[in-house]
Coordinates of C-alpha atoms in Angstrom, one line a residue:
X29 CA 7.2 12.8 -11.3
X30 CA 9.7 11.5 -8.7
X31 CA 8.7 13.2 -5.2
X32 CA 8.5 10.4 -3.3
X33 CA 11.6 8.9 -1.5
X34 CA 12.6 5.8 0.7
X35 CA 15.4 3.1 1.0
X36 CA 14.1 1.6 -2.4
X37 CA 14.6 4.3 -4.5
X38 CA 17.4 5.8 -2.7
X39 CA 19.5 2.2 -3.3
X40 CA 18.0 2.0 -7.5
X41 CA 18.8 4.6 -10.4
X42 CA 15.6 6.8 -11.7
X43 CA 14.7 5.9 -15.2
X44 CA 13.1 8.1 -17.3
X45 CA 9.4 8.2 -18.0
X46 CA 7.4 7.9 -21.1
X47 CA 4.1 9.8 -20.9
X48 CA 0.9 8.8 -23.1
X49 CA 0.8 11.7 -25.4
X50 CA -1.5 10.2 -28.6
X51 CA -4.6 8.2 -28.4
X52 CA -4.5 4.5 -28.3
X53 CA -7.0 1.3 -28.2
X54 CA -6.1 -2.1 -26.4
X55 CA -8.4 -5.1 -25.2
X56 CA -6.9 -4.7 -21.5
X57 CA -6.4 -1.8 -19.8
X58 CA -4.3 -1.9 -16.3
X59 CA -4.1 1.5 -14.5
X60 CA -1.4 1.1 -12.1
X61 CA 2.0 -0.1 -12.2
X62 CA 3.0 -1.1 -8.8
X63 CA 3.9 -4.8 -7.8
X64 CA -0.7 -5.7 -9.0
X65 CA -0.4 -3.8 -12.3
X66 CA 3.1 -4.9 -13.1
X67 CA 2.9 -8.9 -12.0
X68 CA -0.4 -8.7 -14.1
X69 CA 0.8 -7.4 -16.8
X70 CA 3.9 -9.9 -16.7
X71 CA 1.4 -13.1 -16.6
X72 CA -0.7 -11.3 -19.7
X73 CA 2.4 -10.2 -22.0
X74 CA 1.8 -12.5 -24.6
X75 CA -1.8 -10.8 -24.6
X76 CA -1.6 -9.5 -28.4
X77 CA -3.3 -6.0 -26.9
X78 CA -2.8 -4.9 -23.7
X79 CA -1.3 -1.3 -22.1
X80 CA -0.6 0.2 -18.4
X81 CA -1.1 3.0 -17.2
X82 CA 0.1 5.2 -13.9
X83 CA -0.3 8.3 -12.8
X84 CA 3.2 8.5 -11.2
X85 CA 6.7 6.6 -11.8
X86 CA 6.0 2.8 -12.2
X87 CA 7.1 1.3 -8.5
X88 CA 6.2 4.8 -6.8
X89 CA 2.9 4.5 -5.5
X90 CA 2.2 2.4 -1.9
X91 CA 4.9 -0.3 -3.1
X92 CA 7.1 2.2 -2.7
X93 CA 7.2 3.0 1.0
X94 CA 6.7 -1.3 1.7
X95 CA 8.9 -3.2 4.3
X96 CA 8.7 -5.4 1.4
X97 CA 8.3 -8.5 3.6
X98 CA 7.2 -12.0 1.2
X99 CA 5.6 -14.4 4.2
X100 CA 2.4 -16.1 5.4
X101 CA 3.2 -15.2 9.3
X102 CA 1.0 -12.4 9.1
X103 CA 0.0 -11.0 12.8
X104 CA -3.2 -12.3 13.7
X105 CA -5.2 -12.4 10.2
X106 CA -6.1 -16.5 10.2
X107 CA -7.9 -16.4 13.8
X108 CA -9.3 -12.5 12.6
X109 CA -10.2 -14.0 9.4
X110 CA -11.9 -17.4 11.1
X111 CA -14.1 -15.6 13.6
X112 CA -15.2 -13.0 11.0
X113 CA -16.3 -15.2 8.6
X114 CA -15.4 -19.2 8.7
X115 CA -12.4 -22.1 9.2
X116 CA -12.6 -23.1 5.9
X117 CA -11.7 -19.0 4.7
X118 CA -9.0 -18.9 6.9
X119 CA -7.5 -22.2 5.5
X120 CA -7.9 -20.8 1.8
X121 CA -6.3 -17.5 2.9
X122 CA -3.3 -19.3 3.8
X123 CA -3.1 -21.4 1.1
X124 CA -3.0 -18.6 -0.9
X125 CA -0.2 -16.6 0.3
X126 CA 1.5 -19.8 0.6
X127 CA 1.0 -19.7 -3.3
X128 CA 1.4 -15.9 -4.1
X129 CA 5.0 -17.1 -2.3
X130 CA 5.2 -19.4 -4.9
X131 CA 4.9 -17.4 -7.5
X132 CA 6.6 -15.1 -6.8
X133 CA 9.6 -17.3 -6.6
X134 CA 9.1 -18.8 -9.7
X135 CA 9.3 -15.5 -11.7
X136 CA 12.6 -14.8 -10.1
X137 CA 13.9 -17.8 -10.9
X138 CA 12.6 -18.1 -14.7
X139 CA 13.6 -14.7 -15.3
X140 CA 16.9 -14.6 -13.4
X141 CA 15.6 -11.8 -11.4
X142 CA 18.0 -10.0 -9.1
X143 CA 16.1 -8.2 -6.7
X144 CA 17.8 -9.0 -3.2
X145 CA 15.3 -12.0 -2.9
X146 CA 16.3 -13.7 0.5
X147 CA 15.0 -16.3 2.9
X148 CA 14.4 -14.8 6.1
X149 CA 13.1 -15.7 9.0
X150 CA 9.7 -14.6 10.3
X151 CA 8.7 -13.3 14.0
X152 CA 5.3 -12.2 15.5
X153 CA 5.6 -11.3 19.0
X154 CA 3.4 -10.5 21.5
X155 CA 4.3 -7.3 22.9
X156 CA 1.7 -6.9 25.5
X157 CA 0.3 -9.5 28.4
X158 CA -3.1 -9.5 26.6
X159 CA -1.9 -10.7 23.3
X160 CA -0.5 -13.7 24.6
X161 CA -3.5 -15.7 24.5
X162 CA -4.7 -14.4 21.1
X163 CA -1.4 -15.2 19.6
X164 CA -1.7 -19.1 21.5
X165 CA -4.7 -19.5 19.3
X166 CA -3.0 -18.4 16.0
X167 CA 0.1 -20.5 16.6
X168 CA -2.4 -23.1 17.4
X169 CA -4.5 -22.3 13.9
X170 CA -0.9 -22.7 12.3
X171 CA 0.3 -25.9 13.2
X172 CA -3.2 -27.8 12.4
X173 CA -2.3 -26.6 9.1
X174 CA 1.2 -28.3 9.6
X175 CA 2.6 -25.4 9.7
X176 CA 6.4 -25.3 11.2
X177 CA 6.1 -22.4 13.6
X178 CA 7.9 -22.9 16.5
X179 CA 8.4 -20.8 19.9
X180 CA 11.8 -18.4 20.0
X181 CA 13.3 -15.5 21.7
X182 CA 13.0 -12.6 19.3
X183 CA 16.9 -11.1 19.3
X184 CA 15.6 -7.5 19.5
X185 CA 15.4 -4.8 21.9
X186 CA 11.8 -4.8 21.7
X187 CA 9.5 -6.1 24.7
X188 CA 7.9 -9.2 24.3
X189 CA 5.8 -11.8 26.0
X190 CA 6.2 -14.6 23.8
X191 CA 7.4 -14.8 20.2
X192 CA 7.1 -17.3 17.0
X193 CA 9.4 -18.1 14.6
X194 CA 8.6 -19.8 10.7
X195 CA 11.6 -20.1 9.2
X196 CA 10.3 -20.3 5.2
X197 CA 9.7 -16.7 4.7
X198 CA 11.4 -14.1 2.6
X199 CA 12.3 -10.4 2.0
X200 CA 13.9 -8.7 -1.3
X201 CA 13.8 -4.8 -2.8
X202 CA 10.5 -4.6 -4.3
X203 CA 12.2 -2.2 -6.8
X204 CA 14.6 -3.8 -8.4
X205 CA 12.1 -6.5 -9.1
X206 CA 9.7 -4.3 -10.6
X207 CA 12.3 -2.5 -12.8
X208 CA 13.2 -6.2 -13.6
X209 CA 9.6 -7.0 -14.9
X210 CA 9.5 -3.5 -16.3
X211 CA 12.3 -4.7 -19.0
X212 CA 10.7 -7.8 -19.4
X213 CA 7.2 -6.1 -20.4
X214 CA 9.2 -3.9 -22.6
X215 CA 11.0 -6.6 -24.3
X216 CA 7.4 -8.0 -24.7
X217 CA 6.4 -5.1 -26.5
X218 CA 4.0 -3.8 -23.4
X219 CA 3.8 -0.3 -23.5
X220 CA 3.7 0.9 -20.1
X221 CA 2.7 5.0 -20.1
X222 CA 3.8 6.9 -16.8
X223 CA 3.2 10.4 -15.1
X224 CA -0.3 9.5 -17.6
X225 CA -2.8 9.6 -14.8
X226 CA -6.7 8.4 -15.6
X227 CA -8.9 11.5 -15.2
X228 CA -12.2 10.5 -16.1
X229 CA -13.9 7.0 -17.1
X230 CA -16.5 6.9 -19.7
X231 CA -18.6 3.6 -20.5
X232 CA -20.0 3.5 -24.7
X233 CA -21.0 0.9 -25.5
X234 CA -18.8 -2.2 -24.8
X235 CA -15.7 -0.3 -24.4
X236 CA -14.6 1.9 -21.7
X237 CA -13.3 5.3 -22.9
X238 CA -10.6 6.4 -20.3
X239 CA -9.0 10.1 -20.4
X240 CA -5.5 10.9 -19.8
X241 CA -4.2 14.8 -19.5
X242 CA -3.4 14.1 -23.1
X243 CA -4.8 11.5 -24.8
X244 CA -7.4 9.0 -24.9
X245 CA -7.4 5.4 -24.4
X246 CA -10.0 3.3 -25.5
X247 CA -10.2 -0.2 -23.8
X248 CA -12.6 -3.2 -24.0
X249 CA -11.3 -4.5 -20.5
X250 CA -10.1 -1.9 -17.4
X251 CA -7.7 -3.5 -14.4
X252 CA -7.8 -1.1 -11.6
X253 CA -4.6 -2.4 -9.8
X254 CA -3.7 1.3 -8.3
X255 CA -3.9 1.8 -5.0
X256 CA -7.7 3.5 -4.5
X257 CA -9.8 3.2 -7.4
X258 CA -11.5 6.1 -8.1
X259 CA -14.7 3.8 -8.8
X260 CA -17.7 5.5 -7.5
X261 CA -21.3 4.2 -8.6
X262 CA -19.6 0.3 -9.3
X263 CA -17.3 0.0 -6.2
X264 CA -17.5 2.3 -3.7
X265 CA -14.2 1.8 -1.7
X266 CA -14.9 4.6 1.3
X267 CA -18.0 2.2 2.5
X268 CA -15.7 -1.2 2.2
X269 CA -12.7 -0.2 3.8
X270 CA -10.9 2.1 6.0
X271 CA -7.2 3.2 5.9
X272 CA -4.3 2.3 8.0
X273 CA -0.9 4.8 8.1
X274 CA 1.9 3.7 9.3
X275 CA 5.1 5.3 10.1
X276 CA 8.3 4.1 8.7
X277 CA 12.4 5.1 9.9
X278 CA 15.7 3.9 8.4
X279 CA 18.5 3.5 9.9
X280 CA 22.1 2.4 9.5
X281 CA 23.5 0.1 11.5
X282 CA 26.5 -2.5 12.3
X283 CA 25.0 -6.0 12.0
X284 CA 22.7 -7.4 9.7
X285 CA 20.0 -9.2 12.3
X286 CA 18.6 -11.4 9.5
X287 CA 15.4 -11.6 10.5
X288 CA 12.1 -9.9 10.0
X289 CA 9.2 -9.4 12.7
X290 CA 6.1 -7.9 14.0
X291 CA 3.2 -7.6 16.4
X292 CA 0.6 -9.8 17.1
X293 CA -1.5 -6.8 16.9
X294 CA -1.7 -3.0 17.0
X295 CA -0.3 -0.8 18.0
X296 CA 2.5 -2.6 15.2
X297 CA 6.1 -2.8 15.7
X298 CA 8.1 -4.2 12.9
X299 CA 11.4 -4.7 11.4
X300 CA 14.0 -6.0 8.5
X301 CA 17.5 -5.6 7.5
X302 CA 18.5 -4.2 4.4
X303 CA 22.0 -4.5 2.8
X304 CA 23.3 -2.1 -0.3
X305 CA 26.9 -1.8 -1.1
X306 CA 28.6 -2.5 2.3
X307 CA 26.1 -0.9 4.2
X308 CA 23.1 -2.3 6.3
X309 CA 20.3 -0.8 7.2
X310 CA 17.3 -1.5 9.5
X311 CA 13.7 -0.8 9.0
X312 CA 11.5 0.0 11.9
X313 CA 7.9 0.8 11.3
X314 CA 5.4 1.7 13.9
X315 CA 2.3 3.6 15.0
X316 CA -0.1 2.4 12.9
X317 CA -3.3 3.8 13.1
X318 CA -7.1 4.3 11.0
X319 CA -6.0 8.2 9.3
X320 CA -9.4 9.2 10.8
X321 CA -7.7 9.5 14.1
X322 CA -4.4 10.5 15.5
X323 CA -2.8 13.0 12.9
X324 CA 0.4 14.4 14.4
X325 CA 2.8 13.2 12.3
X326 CA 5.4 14.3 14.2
X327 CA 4.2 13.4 17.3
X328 CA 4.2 9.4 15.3
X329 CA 8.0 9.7 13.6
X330 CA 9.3 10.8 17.4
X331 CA 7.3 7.1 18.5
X332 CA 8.8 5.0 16.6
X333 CA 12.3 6.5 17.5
X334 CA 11.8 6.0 21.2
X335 CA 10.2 2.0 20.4
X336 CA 13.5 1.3 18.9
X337 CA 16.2 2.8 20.3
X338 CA 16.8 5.3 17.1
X339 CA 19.4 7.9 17.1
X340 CA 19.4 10.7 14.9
X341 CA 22.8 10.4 13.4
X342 CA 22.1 7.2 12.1
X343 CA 18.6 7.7 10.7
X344 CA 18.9 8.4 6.7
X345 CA 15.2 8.5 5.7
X346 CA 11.7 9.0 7.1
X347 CA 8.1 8.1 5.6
X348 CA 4.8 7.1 6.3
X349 CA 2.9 4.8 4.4
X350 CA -0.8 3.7 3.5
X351 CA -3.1 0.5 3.5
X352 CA -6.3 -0.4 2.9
X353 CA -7.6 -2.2 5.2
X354 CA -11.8 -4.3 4.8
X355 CA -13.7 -5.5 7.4
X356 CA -13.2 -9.7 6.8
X357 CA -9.7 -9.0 6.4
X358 CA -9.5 -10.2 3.1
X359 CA -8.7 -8.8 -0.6
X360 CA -10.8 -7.4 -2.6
X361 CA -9.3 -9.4 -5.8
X362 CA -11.9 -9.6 -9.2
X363 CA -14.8 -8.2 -11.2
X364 CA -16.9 -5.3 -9.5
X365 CA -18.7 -5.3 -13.0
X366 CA -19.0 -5.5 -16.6
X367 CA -15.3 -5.9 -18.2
X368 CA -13.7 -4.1 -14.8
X369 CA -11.5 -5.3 -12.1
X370 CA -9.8 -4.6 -9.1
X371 CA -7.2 -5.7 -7.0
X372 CA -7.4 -3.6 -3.0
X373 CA -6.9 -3.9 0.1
X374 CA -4.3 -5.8 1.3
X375 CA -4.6 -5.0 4.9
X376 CA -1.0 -4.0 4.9
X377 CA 0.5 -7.2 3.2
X378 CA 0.8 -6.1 0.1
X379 CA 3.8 -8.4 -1.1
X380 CA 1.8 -11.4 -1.1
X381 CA -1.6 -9.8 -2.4
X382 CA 0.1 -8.0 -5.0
X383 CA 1.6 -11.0 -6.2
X384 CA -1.8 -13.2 -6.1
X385 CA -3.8 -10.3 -7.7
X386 CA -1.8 -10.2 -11.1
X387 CA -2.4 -14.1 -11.4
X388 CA -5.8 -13.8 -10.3
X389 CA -6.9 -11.3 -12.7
X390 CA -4.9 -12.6 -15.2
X391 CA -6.4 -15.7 -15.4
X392 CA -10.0 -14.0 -15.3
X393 CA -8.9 -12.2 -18.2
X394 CA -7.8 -15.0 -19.9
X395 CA -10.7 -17.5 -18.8
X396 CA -9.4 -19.7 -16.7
X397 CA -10.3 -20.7 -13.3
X398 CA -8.6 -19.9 -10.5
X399 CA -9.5 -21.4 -7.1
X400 CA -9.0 -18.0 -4.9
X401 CA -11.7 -15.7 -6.8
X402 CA -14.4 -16.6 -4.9
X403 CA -12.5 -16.4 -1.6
X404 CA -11.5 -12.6 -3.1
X405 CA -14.4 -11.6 -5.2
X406 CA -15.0 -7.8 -4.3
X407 CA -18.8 -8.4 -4.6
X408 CA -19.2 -10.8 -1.5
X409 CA -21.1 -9.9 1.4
X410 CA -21.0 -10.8 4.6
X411 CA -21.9 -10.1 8.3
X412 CA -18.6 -8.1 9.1
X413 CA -19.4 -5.6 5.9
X414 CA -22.7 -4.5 7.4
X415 CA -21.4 -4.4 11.0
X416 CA -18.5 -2.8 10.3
X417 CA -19.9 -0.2 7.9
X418 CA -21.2 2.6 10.5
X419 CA -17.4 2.5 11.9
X420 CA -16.7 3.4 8.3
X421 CA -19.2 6.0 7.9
X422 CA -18.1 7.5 11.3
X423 CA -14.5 7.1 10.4
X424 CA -15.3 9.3 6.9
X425 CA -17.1 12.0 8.2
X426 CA -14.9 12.7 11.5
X427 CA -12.1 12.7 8.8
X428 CA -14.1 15.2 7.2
X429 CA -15.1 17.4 9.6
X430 CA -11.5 17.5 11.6
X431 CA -10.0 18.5 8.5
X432 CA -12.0 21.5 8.1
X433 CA -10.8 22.5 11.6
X434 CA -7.5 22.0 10.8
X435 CA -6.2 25.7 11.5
X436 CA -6.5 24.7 14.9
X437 CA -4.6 22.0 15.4
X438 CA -1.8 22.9 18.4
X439 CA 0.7 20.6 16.8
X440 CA 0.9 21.8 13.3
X441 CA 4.3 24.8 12.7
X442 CA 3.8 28.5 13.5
X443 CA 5.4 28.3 9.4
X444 CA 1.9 27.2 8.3
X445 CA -1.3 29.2 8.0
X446 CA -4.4 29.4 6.3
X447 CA -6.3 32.1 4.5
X448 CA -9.2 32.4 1.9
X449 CA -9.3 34.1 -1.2
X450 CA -13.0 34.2 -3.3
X451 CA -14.5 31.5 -0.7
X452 CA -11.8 29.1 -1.2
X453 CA -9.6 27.5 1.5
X454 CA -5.8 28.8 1.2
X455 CA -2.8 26.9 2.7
X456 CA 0.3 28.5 3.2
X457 CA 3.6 26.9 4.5
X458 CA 7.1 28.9 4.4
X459 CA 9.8 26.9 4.1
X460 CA 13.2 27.1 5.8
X461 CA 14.8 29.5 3.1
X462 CA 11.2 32.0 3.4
X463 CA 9.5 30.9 0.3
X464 CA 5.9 30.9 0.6
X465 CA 4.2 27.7 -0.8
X466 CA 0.2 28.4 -1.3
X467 CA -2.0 25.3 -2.6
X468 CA -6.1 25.1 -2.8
X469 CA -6.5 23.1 0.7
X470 CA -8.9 20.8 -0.6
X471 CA -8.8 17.4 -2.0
X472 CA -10.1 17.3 -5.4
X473 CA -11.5 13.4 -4.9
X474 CA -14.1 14.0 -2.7
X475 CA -14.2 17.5 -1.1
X476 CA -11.8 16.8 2.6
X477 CA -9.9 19.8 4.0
X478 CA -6.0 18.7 3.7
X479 CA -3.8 17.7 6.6
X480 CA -0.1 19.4 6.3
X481 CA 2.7 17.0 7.1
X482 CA 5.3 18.5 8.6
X483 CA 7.9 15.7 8.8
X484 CA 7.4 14.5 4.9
X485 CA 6.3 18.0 4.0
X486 CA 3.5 17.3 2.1
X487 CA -0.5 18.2 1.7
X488 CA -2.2 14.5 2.9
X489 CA -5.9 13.7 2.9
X490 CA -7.1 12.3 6.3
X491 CA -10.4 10.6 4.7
X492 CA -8.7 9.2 1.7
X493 CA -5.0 9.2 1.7
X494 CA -4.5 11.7 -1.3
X495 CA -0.9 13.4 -1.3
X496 CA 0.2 16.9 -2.4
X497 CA 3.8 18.1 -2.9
X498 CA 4.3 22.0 -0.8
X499 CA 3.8 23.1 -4.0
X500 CA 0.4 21.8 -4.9
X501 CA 1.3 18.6 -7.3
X502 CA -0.9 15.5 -6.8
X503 CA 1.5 12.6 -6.1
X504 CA -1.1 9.9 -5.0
X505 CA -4.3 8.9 -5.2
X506 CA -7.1 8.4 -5.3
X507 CA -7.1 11.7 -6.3
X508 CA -6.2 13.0 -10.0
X509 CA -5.6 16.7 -9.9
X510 CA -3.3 19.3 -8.4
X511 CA -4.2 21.6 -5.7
X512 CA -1.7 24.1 -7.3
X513 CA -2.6 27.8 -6.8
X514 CA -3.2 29.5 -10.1

């Protein structure tokens, strides 16, 4: 189930999928296979009984549609993170993506990985007067942690007010390293199930009975490492988080600036360089936004053109992407309850997180300390959760609502209309050829009319980021099923 495209699978050959077709019991269940579900899966393959699961292409979900950026420079988050909760939180925090770094690079090197895995300079910028200050006290933050961040112009077109440089920071192709660990698990004697999405959780007992579309998997231990766990009476994610898009255009250029950078804050501008066989490209995201707000699409892609300086000719691929973002600005890494765990919401820095999630909950599934869990454990509370949580709640239900009134929006093509048939919502977009497309507009999670996108042409969920193919096929979560008609 390949519908998805970016620079990362555009630049890496498709392999083919092997579904779960028979019935199976393991000790450890991961559902996801992304850069959580695979790196945890790598640090458990000598588990004697362990399986993964997703419900696309492994690599296909949020990881994806990444800048795929490895660094510690991170906007704001340490000053976000101190005045949200503590100091000593934001010290940890950075401790731990120094470490997730170090991982990540010791797995390269052990396994003779060749993923594109380079060190590359870091920038955050300020790119209004306003954020200079904040930014000041995050340099500040930085270098009492003897941190070598230093001032420098940022060599891009961009305005900015002042700009940082840490030069120990890296980028690589996120996909070539998971097909990497994808033979490695193999060779381990992992099976790893694709296209195999979990429908339905059942609890007996002391084992967790989880349904496929065509099989069963029994499982002692569960590893939700996907990117919204459909976990409703243990973990509901709705009331912990909200959801960041971003919009993402690549373009090919001359010059190789060999760097990466971003805002202090939003609204985010950011960029890399990619090279692939003589040719270079550059990665400009922008616009990032809560999906509860703000949902021309269009309107977002013709943004981030004008921000950098994009023309047309050069561009080869657009796509938006999807975080999870919390209210203390930190993971939600460990056990939610009895024999099931999590690994969300990255608040956009995924790379890192991904990375310290698989050795995380590997070592909780193997017993063994690790000194980042209660930093990360999903259950804390804290006075950002509860003050945040009516922003949630409003968030959710304006999502909901606006979506039912989506027939009106002014901005959507006069291709698209709606209808209803039997007192269900019909969408219809015709395509450039006159084909008429129908789907059911309306998400099978939790009930939210659908948003069409015109620019990625796709079905999308403003309250929870499900995604839809024209044609009705479910290609993210945290929904399960298709919105195909009949």
């Amino acid at each position: 189930m390949v519908n998805n495209m970016s620079i990362w699978n555009k630049t890496v050959k498709t392999r083919k999928a092997v579904e779960l077709k028979e019935d199976i019991t393991v000790d450890v269940l991961i559902v996801g296979a992304g850069i959580t579900g695979l790196t945890t899966a790598y640090y458990l393959k000598d588990h004697p009984s362990i399986a993964v699961v997703d419900a696309s292409n492994f690599g296909y979900g949020v990881t994806l549609n990444t800048t795929a950026k490895v660094t510690y420079f991170q906007q704001r988050i340490y000053t976000q993170i101190e005045n949200a909760l503590n100091k000593e939180s934001a010290q940890m925090y950075l401790k731990s993506q120094k470490e997730a770094i170090s991982y990540l690079k010791e797995i390269i090197k052990c396994e003779n990985i060749i993923c594109d895995f380079k060190k590359t300079p870091s920038f955050v910028f300020a790119n209004t007067e306003k954020e200079i200050e904040p930014l000041n006290r995050e340099i500040s933050f930085l270098k009492e942690q003897g941190v070598d961040v230093v001032p420098k112009k940022l060599p891009e077109k961009i305005t900015t007010y002042n700009s940082y440089c840490i030069e120990d920071t890296y980028t690589f192709h996120p996909l070539k390293y998971l097909s990497a660990l994808y033979d490695i698990l193999k060779s381990s004697k992992v099976p790893i199930y694709e296209n195999s999405p979990i429908i339905e959780i059942k609890q007996q007992d002391d084992y967790y009975n989880c349904y496929s579309k065509n099989a069963k998997i029994k499982a002692k231990r569960v590893i939700f490492a996907c990117h919204y766990p459909p976990l409703f009476s243990s973990f509901f994610l709705p009331v912990h988080s909200w959801i960041e898009k971003s919009y993402i255009i690549v373009s090919e250029v001359e010059k190789d600036g060999g760097y990466s950078c971003i805002s202090s804050s939003n609204p985010t501008y950011s960029t890399r360089f990619y090279e692939d066989k003589g040719k270079i490209y550059q990665i400009c995201l922008a616009e990032s936004h809560n999906i509860a707000f703000n949902q021309n699409d269009e309107r977002h892609f013709q943004r981030v053109k004008d921000i950098f300086g994009l023309e047309e000719k050069n561009i080869i691929e657009k796509y938006s992407n999807i975080d999870i973002m919390t209210p203390d600005h930190l993971p939600y890494i460990g056990k939610v309850k009895h024999n099931m765990y999590i690994g969300v919401g990255y608040n956009t820095w995924g790379m890192t997180n991904g990375v310290l999630a698989g050795k995380i909950l590997s070592d909780l599934i193997k017993y063994q300390e690790n000194e980042f869990k209660n930093l990360l454990d999903p259950r804390r509370r804290n006075s950002s959760f509860y003050l945040k949580m009516p922003y949630y709640l409003f968030g959710q239900t304006k999502s909901f609502l606006g979506a039912k009134l989506a027939k009106k929006k002014i901005w959507y093509p006069q291709t698209l209309t709606f209808d209803r048939e039997d007192g269900t919502s019909l969408g219809i977009y015709i395509d450039e050829q006159g084909q008429k497309h129908i789907v059911y507009n309306k998400c099978p999670h939790l009930g939210c009319s659908l948003i069409f996108n015109k620019e990625e042409k796709t079905w999308d969920c403003p309250c929870h980021s499900s995604r839809f193919t024209i044609d009705g096929e479910c290609i993210k979560g945290p929904s399960v099923r298709d919105i195909k008609y009949k």
